[in-house]
GROMACS .gro file of C-alpha atoms in nm:
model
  327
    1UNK     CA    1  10.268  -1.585   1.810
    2UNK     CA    2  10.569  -1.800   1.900
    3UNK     CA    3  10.615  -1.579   2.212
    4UNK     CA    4  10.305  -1.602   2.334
    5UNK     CA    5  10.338  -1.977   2.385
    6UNK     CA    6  10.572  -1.962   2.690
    7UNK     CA    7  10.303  -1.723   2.853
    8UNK     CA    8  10.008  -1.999   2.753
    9UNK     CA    9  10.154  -2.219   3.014
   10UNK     CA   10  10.219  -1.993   3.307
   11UNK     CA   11   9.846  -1.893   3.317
   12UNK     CA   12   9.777  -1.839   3.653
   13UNK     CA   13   9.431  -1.621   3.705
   14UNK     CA   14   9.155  -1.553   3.448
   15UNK     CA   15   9.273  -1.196   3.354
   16UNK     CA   16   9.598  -1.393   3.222
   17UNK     CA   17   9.390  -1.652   3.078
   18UNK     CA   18   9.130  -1.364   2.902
   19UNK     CA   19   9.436  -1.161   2.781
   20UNK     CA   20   9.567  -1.392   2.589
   21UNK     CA   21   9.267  -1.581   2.454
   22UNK     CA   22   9.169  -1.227   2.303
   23UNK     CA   23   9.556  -1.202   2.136
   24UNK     CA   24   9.512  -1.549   2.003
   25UNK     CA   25   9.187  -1.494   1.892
   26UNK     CA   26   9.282  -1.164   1.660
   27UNK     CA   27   9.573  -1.375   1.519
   28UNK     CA   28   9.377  -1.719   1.433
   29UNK     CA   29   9.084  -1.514   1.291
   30UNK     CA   30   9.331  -1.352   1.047
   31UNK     CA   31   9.529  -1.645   0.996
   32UNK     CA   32   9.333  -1.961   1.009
   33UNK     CA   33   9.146  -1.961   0.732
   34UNK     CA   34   8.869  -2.199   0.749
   35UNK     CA   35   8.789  -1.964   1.124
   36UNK     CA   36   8.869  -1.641   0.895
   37UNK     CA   37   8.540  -1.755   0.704
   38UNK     CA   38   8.308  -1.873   0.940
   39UNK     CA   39   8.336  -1.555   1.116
   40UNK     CA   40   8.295  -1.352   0.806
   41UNK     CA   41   7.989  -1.542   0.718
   42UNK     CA   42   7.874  -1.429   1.036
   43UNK     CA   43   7.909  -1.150   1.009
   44UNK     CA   44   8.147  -1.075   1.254
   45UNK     CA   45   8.394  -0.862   1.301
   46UNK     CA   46   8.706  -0.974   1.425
   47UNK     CA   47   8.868  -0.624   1.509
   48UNK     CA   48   8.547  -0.544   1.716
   49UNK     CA   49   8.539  -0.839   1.974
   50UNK     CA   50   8.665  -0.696   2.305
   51UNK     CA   51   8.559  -0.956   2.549
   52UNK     CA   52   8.617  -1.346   2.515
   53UNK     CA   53   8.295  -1.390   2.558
   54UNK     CA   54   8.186  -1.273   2.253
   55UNK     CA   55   8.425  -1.530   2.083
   56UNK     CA   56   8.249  -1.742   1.810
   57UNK     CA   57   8.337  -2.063   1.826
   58UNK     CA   58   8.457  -2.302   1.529
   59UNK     CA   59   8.226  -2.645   1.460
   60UNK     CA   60   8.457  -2.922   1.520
   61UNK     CA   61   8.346  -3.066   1.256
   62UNK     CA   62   8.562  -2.829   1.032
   63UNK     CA   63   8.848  -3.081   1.142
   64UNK     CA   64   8.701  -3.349   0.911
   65UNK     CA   65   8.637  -3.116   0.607
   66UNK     CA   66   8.873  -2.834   0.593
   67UNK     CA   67   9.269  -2.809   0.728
   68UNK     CA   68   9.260  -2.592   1.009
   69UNK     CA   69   9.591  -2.459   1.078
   70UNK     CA   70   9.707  -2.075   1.140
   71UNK     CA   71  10.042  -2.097   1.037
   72UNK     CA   72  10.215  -2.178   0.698
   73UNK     CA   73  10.471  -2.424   0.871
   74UNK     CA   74  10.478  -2.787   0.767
   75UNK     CA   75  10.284  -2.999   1.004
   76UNK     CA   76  10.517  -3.236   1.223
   77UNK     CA   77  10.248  -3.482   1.275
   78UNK     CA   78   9.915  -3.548   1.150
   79UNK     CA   79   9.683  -3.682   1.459
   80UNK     CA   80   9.325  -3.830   1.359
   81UNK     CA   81   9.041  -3.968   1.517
   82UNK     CA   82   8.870  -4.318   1.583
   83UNK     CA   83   8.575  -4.388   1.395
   84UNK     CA   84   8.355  -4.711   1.247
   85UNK     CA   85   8.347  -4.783   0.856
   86UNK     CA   86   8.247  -4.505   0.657
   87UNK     CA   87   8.324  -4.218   0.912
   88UNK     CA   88   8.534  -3.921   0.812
   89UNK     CA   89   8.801  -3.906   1.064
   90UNK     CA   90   8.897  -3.566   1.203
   91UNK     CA   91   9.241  -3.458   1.131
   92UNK     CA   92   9.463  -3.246   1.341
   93UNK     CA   93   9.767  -3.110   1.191
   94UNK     CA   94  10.024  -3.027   1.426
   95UNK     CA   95  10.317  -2.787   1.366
   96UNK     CA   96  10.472  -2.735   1.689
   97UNK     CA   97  10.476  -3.087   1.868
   98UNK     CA   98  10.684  -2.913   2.184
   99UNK     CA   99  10.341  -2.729   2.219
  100UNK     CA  100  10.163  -3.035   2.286
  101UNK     CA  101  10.395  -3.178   2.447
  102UNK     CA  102  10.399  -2.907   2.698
  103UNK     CA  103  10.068  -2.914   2.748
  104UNK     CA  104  10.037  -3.270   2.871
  105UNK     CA  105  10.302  -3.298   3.070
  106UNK     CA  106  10.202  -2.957   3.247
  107UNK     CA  107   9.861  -3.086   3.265
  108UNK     CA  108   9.982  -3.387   3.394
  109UNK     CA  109  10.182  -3.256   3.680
  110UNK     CA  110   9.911  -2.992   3.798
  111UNK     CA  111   9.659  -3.279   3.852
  112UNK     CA  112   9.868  -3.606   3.944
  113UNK     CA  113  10.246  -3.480   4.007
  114UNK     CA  114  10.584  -3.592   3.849
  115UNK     CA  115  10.523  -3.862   3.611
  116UNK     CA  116  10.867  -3.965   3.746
  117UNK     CA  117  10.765  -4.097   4.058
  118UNK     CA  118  10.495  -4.305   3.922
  119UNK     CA  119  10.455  -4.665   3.771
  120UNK     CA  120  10.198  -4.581   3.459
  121UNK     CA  121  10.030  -4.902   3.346
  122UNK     CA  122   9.831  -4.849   3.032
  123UNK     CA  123   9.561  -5.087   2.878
  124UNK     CA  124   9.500  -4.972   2.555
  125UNK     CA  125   9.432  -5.214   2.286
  126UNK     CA  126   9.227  -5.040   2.062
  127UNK     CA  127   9.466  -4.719   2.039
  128UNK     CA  128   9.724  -4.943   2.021
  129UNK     CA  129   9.612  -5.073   1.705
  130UNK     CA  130   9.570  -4.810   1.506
  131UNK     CA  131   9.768  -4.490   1.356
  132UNK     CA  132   9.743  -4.107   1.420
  133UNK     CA  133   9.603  -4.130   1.807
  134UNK     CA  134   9.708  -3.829   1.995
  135UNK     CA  135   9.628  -4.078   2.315
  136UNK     CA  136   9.933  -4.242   2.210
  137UNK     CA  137  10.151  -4.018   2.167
  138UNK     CA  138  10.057  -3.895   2.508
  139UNK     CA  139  10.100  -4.225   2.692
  140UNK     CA  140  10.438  -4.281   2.518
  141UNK     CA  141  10.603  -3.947   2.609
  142UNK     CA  142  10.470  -4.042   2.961
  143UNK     CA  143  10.608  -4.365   2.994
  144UNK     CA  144  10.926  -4.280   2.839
  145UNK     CA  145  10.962  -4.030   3.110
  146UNK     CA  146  10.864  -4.285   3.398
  147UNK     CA  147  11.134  -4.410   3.585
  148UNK     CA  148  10.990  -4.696   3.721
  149UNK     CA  149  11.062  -5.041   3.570
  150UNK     CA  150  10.720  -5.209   3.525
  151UNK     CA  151  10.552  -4.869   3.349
  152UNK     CA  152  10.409  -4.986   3.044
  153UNK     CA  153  10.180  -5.105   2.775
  154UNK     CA  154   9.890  -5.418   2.763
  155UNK     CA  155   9.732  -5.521   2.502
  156UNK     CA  156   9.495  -5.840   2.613
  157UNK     CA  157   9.772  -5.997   2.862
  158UNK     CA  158   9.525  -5.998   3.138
  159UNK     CA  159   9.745  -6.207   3.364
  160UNK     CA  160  10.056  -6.024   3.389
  161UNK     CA  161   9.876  -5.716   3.418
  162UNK     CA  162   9.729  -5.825   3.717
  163UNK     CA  163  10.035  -6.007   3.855
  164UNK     CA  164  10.212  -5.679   3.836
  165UNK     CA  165   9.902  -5.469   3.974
  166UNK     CA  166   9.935  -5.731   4.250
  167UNK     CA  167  10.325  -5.646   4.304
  168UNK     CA  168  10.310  -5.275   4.297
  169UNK     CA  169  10.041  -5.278   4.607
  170UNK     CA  170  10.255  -5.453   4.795
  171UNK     CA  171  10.584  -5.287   4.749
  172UNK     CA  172  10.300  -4.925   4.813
  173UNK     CA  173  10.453  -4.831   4.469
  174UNK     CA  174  10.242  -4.506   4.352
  175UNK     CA  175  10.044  -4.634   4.028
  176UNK     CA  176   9.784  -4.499   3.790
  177UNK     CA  177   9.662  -4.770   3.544
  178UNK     CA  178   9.450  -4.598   3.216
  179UNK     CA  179   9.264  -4.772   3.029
  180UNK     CA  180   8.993  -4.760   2.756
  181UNK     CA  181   8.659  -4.878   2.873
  182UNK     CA  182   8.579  -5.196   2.722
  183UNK     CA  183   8.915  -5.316   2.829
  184UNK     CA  184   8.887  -5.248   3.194
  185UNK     CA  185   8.552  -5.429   3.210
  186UNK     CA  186   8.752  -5.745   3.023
  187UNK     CA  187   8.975  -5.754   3.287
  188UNK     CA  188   8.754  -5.708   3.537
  189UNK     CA  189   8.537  -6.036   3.420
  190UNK     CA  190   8.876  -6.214   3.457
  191UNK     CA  191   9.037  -6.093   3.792
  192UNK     CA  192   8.905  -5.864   4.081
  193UNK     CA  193   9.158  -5.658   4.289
  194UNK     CA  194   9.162  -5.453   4.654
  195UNK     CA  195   9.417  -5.194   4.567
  196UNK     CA  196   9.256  -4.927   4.757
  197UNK     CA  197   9.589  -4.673   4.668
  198UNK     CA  198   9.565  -4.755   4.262
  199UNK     CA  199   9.435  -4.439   4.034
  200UNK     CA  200   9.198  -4.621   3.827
  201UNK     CA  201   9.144  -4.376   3.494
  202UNK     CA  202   8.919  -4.449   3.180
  203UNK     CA  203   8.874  -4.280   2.884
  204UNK     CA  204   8.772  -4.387   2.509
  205UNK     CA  205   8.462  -4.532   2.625
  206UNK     CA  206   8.326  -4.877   2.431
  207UNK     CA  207   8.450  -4.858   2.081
  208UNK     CA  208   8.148  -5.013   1.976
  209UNK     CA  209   8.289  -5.328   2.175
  210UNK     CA  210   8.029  -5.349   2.442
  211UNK     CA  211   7.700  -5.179   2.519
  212UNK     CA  212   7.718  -4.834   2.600
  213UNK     CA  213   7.649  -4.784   3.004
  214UNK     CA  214   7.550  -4.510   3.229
  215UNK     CA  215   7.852  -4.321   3.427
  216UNK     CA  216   7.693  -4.441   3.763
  217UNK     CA  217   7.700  -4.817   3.664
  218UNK     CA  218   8.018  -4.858   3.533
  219UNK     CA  219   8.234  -4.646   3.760
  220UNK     CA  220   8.027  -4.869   4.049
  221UNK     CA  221   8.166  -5.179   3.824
  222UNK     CA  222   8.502  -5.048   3.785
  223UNK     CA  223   8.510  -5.031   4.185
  224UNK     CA  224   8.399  -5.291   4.310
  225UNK     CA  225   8.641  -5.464   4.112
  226UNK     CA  226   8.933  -5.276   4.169
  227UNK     CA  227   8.933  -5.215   4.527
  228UNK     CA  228   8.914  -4.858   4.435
  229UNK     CA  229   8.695  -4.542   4.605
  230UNK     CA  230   8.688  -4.377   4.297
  231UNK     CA  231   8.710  -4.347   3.899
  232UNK     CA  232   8.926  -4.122   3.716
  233UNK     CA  233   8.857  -3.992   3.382
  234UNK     CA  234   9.040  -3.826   3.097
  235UNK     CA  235   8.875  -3.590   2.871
  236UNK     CA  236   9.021  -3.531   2.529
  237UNK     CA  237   9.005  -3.559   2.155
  238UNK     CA  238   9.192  -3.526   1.874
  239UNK     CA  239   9.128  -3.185   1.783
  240UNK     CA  240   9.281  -3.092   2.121
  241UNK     CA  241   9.622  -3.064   2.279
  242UNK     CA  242   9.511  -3.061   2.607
  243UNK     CA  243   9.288  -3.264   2.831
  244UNK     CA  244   9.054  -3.216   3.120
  245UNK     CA  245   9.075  -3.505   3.407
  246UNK     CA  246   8.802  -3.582   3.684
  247UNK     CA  247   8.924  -3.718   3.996
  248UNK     CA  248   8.579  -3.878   4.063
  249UNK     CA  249   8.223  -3.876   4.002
  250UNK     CA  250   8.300  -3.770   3.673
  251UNK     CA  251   8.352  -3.391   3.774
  252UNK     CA  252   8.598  -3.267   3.531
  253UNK     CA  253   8.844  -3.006   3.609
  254UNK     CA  254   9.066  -2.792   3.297
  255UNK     CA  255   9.453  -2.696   3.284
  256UNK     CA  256   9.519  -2.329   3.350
  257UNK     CA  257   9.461  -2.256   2.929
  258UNK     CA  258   9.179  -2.459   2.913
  259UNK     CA  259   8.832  -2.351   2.977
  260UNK     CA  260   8.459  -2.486   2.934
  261UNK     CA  261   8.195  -2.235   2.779
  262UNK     CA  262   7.853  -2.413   2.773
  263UNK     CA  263   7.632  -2.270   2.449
  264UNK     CA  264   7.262  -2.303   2.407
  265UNK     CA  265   7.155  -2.624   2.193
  266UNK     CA  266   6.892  -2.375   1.973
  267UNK     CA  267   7.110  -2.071   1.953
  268UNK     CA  268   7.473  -2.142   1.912
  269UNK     CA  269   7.582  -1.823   1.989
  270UNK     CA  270   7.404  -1.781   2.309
  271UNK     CA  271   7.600  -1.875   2.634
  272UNK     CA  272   7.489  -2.063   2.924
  273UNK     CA  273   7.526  -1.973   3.288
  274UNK     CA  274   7.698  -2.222   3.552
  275UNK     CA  275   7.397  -2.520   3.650
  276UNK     CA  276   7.219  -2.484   3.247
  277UNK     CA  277   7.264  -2.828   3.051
  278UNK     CA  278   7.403  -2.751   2.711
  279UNK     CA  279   7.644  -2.779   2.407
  280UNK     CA  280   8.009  -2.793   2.501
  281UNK     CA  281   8.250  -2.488   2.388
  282UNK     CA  282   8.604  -2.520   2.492
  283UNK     CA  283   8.897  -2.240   2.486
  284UNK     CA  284   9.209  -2.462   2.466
  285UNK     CA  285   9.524  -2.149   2.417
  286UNK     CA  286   9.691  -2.467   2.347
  287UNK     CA  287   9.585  -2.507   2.016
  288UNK     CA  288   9.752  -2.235   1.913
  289UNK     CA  289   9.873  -2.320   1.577
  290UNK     CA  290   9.497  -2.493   1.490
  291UNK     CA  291   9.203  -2.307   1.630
  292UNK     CA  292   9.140  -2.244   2.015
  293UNK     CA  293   8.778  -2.210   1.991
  294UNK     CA  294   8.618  -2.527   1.948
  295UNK     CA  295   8.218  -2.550   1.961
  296UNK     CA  296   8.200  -2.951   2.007
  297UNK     CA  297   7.958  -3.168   1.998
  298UNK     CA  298   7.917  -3.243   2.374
  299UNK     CA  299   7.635  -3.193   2.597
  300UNK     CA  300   7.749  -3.105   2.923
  301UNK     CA  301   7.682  -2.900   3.273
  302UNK     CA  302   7.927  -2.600   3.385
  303UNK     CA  303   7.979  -2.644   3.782
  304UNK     CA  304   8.049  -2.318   3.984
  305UNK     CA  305   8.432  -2.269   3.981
  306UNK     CA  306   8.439  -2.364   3.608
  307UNK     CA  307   8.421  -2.742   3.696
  308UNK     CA  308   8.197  -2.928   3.447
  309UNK     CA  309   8.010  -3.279   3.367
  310UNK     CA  310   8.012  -3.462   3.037
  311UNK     CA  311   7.587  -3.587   2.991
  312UNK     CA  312   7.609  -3.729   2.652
  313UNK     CA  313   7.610  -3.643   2.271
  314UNK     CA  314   7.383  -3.430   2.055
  315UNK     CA  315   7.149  -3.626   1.856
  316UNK     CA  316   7.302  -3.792   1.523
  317UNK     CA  317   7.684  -3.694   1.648
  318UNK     CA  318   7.942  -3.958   1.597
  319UNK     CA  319   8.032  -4.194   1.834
  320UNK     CA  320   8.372  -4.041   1.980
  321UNK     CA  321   8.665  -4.183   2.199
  322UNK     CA  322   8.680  -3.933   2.413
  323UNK     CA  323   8.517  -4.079   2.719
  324UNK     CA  324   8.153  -3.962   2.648
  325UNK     CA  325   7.927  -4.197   2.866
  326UNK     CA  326   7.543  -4.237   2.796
  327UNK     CA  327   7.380  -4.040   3.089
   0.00000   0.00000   0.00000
């Protein structure tokens, strides 16, 4: 499978993309054994699947009760996911870290260009203060690889973050500042900017910090008080190694080897059409070495051009920081 990976990232149409979800598919369904079994207890066939469509997808709550790898290699890191008291976190054994790291910094560059040429300003505090986030990981690699002098991390130093947001627009310094939800509205009760050229992007929603807010509210919020025209958004999660990003109005657009299959909420294995409101499958060839198949616990809308909207959790579903908004 190690040969495939190179091809993963040079995905450039959807016959690419099909042909090798289908060879990924025959090797994790033979390999990964927690998939091995739910497809046997479905009765399914792995030899006889043809078309990716006809895929079943893993629960993603497998990642909290069973270790879903497809390879025997030691895992290089372990990533796991936020949760309150008394959740099971989700755990994500990786054995290929280059993999990952590949796929952000691809993903990266498709949707926002060179890292290099941008100051990255990321306010993070509750990431920061805990172990095994993938976010992390992500935002370190990307900062290590910014060349600009001010890229870096805030915690709750509201003041120098917007003395420096404050220096960048007037030098016209190209700057994206991410931050988790709650965070952003802090600062915003503090200071208010005009920085009309800033790439405002949230993701990890309120971490139980704040009340939760409809999309429409808070990106008007997060605005008004940055100058901005728009909100960015990150879509991600731990049991991923890539990420979706909207570039406004929380449209959400996937990497080349990512792609969003909406499923009916009453019958898991039937598939929506593009404008249908339902659960969120996603196809990420960059899990690879996990499972690439992932039936989540999303609610969302598929857009024509495989564009999609996040509209809010199933019933009973954990509280996730993955930027899910209440809709």
């Amino acid at each position: 499978m190690k040969t495939l990976i190179p091809q993963i990232f040079s995905i450039r149409d959807e016959e690419q993309f099909n042909e090798a979800a289908l060879a990924i598919f025959k090797y994790q369904a033979e390999f990964c054994v927690p998939y091995h079994q739910f497809i046997t207890n479905l009765n399914i066939k792995a030899d006889q699947i043809t078309r990716v469509a006809d895929i079943p997808y893993l629960p993603i709550s497998f990642f909290k009760s069973h270790t879903v790898v497809s390879n025997t290699e030691k895992e290089e890191i372990i990533f796991s996911s936020s949760g309150t008291t008394g959740q099971i976190q989700s755990k994500h054994l990786v054995t290929d870290l280059k993999v990952y790291e590949d796929s952000f910094n691809k993903a990266f560059e498709q949707f926002y260009g060179k890292i290099e040429d941008t100051c990255l300003l990321a306010l993070l505090p509750s990431y920061l203060e805990r172990d095994g986030s993938s976010l992390i990981y992500m935002i370190d690699a990307l900062l290590n690889q910014s060349k600009h002098p001010d890229s870096g991390y805030f915690l709750h130093n509201h003041e120098e973050l917007f003395n420096k947001l404050n220096t960048l627009k007037a030098a016209g310094q190209k700057t994206i500042l991410i931050g988790v939800t709650y965070a952003l509205l802090d600062f915003l009760e503090l200071y208010q900017l005009n920085f009309p050229e800033l790439t405002v992007m949230e993701t990890g929603g309120m971490k139980g910090k704040r009340k939760e807010m409809v999309r429409e509210e808070l990106h008007e919020i997060l605005t008004s008080g940055f100058g901005v025209d728009v909100i960015h958004s990150e879509y991600g999660m731990t049991e991923l190694l890539s990420q979706a990003y909207s570039s406004g109005n929380g449209v959400f657009d996937c990497p080349n080897w990512m792609k969003i299959v909406l499923r009916d909420t009453n019958d898991p294995l039937t598939l929506l059409n593009s404008n249908q409101t339902g659960g969120i499958n996603i196809i990420d060839l960059a899990n690879i070495n996990s499972c690439s198949f992932i039936a989540t616990q999303d609610l969302g809308r598929l857009l024509p051009g495989g564009s999609f909207e996040v509209l809010g959790r199933f019933d009973n579903a954990d509280i996730r920081g993955c930027n899910l908004l209440v809709q």
